[in-house]
mmCIF file of C-alpha atoms in Angstrom:
data_model
loop_
_atom_site.group_PDB
_atom_site.id
_atom_site.type_symbol
_atom_site.label_atom_id
_atom_site.label_comp_id
_atom_site.label_asym_id
_atom_site.label_seq_id
_atom_site.Cartn_x
_atom_site.Cartn_y
_atom_site.Cartn_z
ATOM 1 C CA MET A 1 -123.717 224.059 9.035
ATOM 2 C CA PRO A 2 -127.265 222.984 9.951
ATOM 3 C CA GLY A 3 -127.183 220.080 12.339
ATOM 4 C CA ILE A 4 -123.484 220.358 13.189
ATOM 5 C CA ASP A 5 -122.589 218.390 16.304
ATOM 6 C CA VAL A 6 -120.829 220.585 18.870
ATOM 7 C CA ARG A 7 -119.521 219.221 22.152
ATOM 8 C CA GLU A 8 -118.609 221.534 25.012
ATOM 9 C CA TYR A 9 -115.993 220.972 27.704
ATOM 10 C CA LEU A 10 -115.594 223.399 30.607
ATOM 11 C CA PHE A 11 -112.506 222.949 32.776
ATOM 12 C CA GLU A 12 -111.719 224.328 36.223
ATOM 13 C CA ASP A 13 -108.387 225.801 37.238
ATOM 14 C CA ASP A 14 -106.276 222.865 38.423
ATOM 15 C CA GLY A 15 -103.547 224.946 40.057
ATOM 16 C CA LEU A 16 -101.147 224.289 37.158
ATOM 17 C CA ILE A 17 -103.248 225.108 34.096
ATOM 18 C CA PRO A 18 -105.687 227.981 34.704
ATOM 19 C CA ASN A 19 -108.164 226.974 31.980
ATOM 20 C CA ASN A 20 -110.987 229.410 31.276
ATOM 21 C CA PRO A 21 -113.551 230.199 33.968
ATOM 22 C CA THR A 22 -116.384 231.067 31.565
ATOM 23 C CA LEU A 23 -115.764 229.815 28.023
ATOM 24 C CA PRO A 24 -116.037 226.127 27.139
ATOM 25 C CA LEU A 25 -113.752 224.355 24.713
ATOM 26 C CA LEU A 26 -115.798 223.590 21.583
ATOM 27 C CA PHE A 27 -115.276 220.305 19.715
ATOM 28 C CA TYR A 28 -116.805 220.050 16.226
ATOM 29 C CA PRO A 29 -116.431 216.385 15.195
ATOM 30 C CA GLN A 30 -116.162 215.869 11.444
ATOM 31 C CA ALA A 31 -117.062 219.498 10.719
ATOM 32 C CA LEU A 32 -114.244 220.194 8.250
ATOM 33 C CA PRO A 33 -115.322 219.043 4.782
ATOM 34 C CA GLU A 34 -113.013 216.556 3.100
ATOM 35 C CA ASP A 35 -112.100 219.032 0.354
ATOM 36 C CA GLU A 36 -110.909 221.479 3.053
ATOM 37 C CA GLN A 37 -108.674 218.859 4.732
ATOM 38 C CA ASN A 38 -105.693 220.210 2.855
ATOM 39 C CA PRO A 39 -103.412 222.565 4.790
ATOM 40 C CA SER A 40 -103.437 225.411 2.271
ATOM 41 C CA ARG A 41 -107.192 225.212 1.656
ATOM 42 C CA CYS A 42 -107.880 225.047 5.389
ATOM 43 C CA LYS A 43 -105.635 228.062 6.034
ATOM 44 C CA GLY A 44 -107.578 229.928 3.340
ATOM 45 C CA LEU A 45 -110.927 229.025 4.915
ATOM 46 C CA LEU A 46 -109.754 230.214 8.325
ATOM 47 C CA ALA A 47 -108.417 233.468 6.842
ATOM 48 C CA GLU A 48 -111.736 234.080 5.046
ATOM 49 C CA ASN A 49 -113.412 233.797 8.443
ATOM 50 C CA GLY A 50 -111.086 236.233 10.200
ATOM 51 C CA TRP A 51 -108.675 233.788 11.841
ATOM 52 C CA GLY A 52 -104.986 234.364 11.073
ATOM 53 C CA GLY A 53 -101.443 233.532 12.072
ATOM 54 C CA ALA A 54 -102.088 230.052 10.662
ATOM 55 C CA TRP A 55 -99.496 227.306 10.951
ATOM 56 C CA VAL A 56 -99.310 223.622 9.985
ATOM 57 C CA ASN A 57 -97.806 221.089 12.388
ATOM 58 C CA GLY A 58 -98.921 218.892 15.280
ATOM 59 C CA VAL A 59 -99.713 219.563 18.933
ATOM 60 C CA PHE A 60 -96.933 219.778 21.500
ATOM 61 C CA PRO A 61 -96.526 216.636 23.652
ATOM 62 C CA TYR A 62 -96.586 218.641 26.891
ATOM 63 C CA HIS A 63 -99.309 220.555 28.701
ATOM 64 C CA HIS A 64 -99.418 224.154 27.566
ATOM 65 C CA TYR A 65 -101.861 226.996 27.037
ATOM 66 C CA HIS A 66 -102.094 230.511 25.642
ATOM 67 C CA SER A 67 -103.121 233.317 27.993
ATOM 68 C CA THR A 68 -103.339 236.001 25.306
ATOM 69 C CA SER A 69 -105.303 234.244 22.574
ATOM 70 C CA HIS A 70 -108.006 231.781 21.712
ATOM 71 C CA GLU A 71 -106.926 229.078 19.212
ATOM 72 C CA VAL A 72 -108.508 226.775 16.662
ATOM 73 C CA LEU A 73 -107.051 223.384 15.723
ATOM 74 C CA CYS A 74 -108.310 221.841 12.475
ATOM 75 C CA VAL A 75 -107.222 218.234 12.037
ATOM 76 C CA VAL A 76 -106.296 217.772 8.372
ATOM 77 C CA GLY A 77 -104.532 214.410 8.635
ATOM 78 C CA GLY A 78 -104.228 211.348 10.844
ATOM 79 C CA GLU A 79 -105.511 210.970 14.366
ATOM 80 C CA ALA A 80 -104.406 211.744 17.917
ATOM 81 C CA ARG A 81 -105.343 211.597 21.571
ATOM 82 C CA ILE A 82 -105.181 215.070 23.089
ATOM 83 C CA THR A 83 -105.723 215.886 26.743
ATOM 84 C CA PHE A 84 -107.469 219.204 27.251
ATOM 85 C CA GLY A 85 -107.755 221.066 30.557
ATOM 86 C CA GLY A 86 -104.440 220.000 32.112
ATOM 87 C CA PRO A 87 -103.144 216.654 33.406
ATOM 88 C CA GLU A 88 -106.452 215.874 35.131
ATOM 89 C CA GLY A 89 -108.553 217.098 32.191
ATOM 90 C CA GLU A 90 -110.346 215.192 29.441
ATOM 91 C CA THR A 91 -108.590 213.099 26.786
ATOM 92 C CA VAL A 92 -110.313 213.363 23.420
ATOM 93 C CA GLU A 93 -109.639 211.300 20.313
ATOM 94 C CA VAL A 94 -109.463 213.505 17.228
ATOM 95 C CA ARG A 95 -109.125 212.585 13.560
ATOM 96 C CA ALA A 96 -109.018 214.250 10.168
ATOM 97 C CA GLY A 97 -112.085 216.458 9.796
ATOM 98 C CA ASP A 98 -112.389 217.349 13.493
ATOM 99 C CA VAL A 99 -112.083 220.944 14.691
ATOM 100 C CA VAL A 100 -111.387 222.150 18.235
ATOM 101 C CA VAL A 101 -111.810 225.764 19.368
ATOM 102 C CA ILE A 102 -109.729 226.316 22.498
ATOM 103 C CA PRO A 103 -110.453 229.310 24.739
ATOM 104 C CA ALA A 104 -107.553 231.300 26.160
ATOM 105 C CA GLY A 105 -106.119 229.545 29.211
ATOM 106 C CA VAL A 106 -107.250 226.007 28.367
ATOM 107 C CA GLY A 107 -104.435 223.480 28.445
ATOM 108 C CA HIS A 108 -103.755 220.997 25.675
ATOM 109 C CA CYS A 109 -101.239 218.164 25.273
ATOM 110 C CA ARG A 110 -100.810 215.492 22.590
ATOM 111 C CA GLU A 111 -100.709 212.096 24.291
ATOM 112 C CA SER A 112 -100.286 210.001 21.134
ATOM 113 C CA SER A 113 -100.792 210.282 17.390
ATOM 114 C CA GLY A 114 -100.622 208.330 14.169
ATOM 115 C CA GLY A 115 -101.443 208.262 10.497
ATOM 116 C CA GLY A 116 -99.557 211.454 9.709
ATOM 117 C CA PHE A 117 -101.321 213.546 12.349
ATOM 118 C CA THR A 118 -101.405 217.129 11.097
ATOM 119 C CA VAL A 119 -103.294 220.182 12.271
ATOM 120 C CA VAL A 120 -103.788 223.688 10.981
ATOM 121 C CA GLY A 121 -103.852 226.106 13.884
ATOM 122 C CA ALA A 122 -104.952 229.747 13.830
ATOM 123 C CA TYR A 123 -106.047 232.633 16.045
ATOM 124 C CA PRO A 124 -108.755 235.290 15.922
ATOM 125 C CA ARG A 125 -107.808 238.474 14.104
ATOM 126 C CA GLY A 126 -105.657 240.602 16.406
ATOM 127 C CA GLN A 127 -104.578 237.652 18.581
ATOM 128 C CA GLU A 128 -101.862 236.216 16.325
ATOM 129 C CA ASN A 129 -99.036 237.256 18.693
ATOM 130 C CA TYR A 130 -99.893 234.655 21.313
ATOM 131 C CA ASP A 131 -97.842 233.506 24.271
ATOM 132 C CA LEU A 132 -97.052 229.913 25.227
ATOM 133 C CA ARG A 133 -97.353 229.001 28.899
ATOM 134 C CA THR A 134 -96.785 225.714 30.705
ATOM 135 C CA GLY A 135 -97.929 226.347 34.266
ATOM 136 C CA GLU A 136 -94.506 227.354 35.531
ATOM 137 C CA GLU A 137 -94.148 229.010 38.907
ATOM 138 C CA GLY A 138 -94.444 232.785 38.642
ATOM 139 C CA GLU A 139 -96.892 232.857 35.714
ATOM 140 C CA ARG A 140 -99.731 233.959 37.955
ATOM 141 C CA PRO A 141 -101.473 236.324 38.580
ATOM 142 C CA GLY A 142 -100.529 237.889 35.235
ATOM 143 C CA VAL A 143 -101.925 235.063 33.114
ATOM 144 C CA LEU A 144 -105.277 235.181 34.912
ATOM 145 C CA GLU A 145 -105.589 238.859 34.007
ATOM 146 C CA ASN A 146 -104.555 238.113 30.416
ATOM 147 C CA ILE A 147 -107.162 235.354 30.057
ATOM 148 C CA ARG A 148 -109.893 237.590 31.427
ATOM 149 C CA ASP A 149 -108.956 240.362 28.974
ATOM 150 C CA VAL A 150 -108.763 238.317 25.744
ATOM 151 C CA PRO A 151 -111.406 239.718 23.368
ATOM 152 C CA MET A 152 -114.146 237.486 22.032
ATOM 153 C CA PRO A 153 -113.658 236.357 18.425
ATOM 154 C CA GLU A 154 -115.802 238.253 15.940
ATOM 155 C CA THR A 155 -116.430 235.118 13.878
ATOM 156 C CA ASP A 156 -116.514 231.347 14.059
ATOM 157 C CA PRO A 157 -113.338 229.938 12.433
ATOM 158 C CA LEU A 158 -115.255 227.580 10.112
ATOM 159 C CA PHE A 159 -118.628 229.222 9.643
ATOM 160 C CA GLY A 160 -117.912 232.944 9.922
ATOM 161 C CA GLY A 161 -120.679 235.156 11.266
ATOM 162 C CA GLU A 162 -123.204 232.333 11.580
ATOM 163 C CA GLY A 163 -121.204 229.708 13.456
ATOM 164 C CA PRO A 164 -121.829 227.915 16.738
ATOM 165 C CA LEU A 165 -119.000 229.721 18.521
ATOM 166 C CA LEU A 166 -121.010 232.956 18.423
ATOM 167 C CA ARG A 167 -123.963 231.279 20.125
ATOM 168 C CA ARG A 168 -121.983 229.274 22.675
ATOM 169 C CA TRP A 169 -119.514 231.931 23.758
ATOM 170 C CA PRO A 170 -121.523 234.845 25.112
ATOM 171 C CA GLY A 171 -120.135 238.139 23.846
#
């Protein structure tokens, strides 16, 4: 973990996607070792670090967010362009080995993908029963309360008790 590159993105509420008012999205480029870029091994690593409810798939091609859970996306195959923070957010190119930790409320949408784009997604222990929201009318104010009340993860999904998430997300 020493010297890991971590990029932070903080998004404002855009009226459609609430985003998170205090926690930045964390992007760890090329942080997942090549030998962990296998879905079952990656799921095991996440479970060892207290992140569960793991699944293997892609990212939905529409803007969505979770108001009841934080989420990690570990890219284990291919590449994609994902817009974070809603339609006016930031488009980031991800590829196998990249990891993105998404705070509750932050929108994400796959714009394009190739090369067998595959991610392993997971949630902090106790947050596996997440919701899926798209900014529909009537979601607020309930989702804003949900986002505010989501507990902080106890561990970093890749590095456990010593990871950058614990330093960058004040507890």
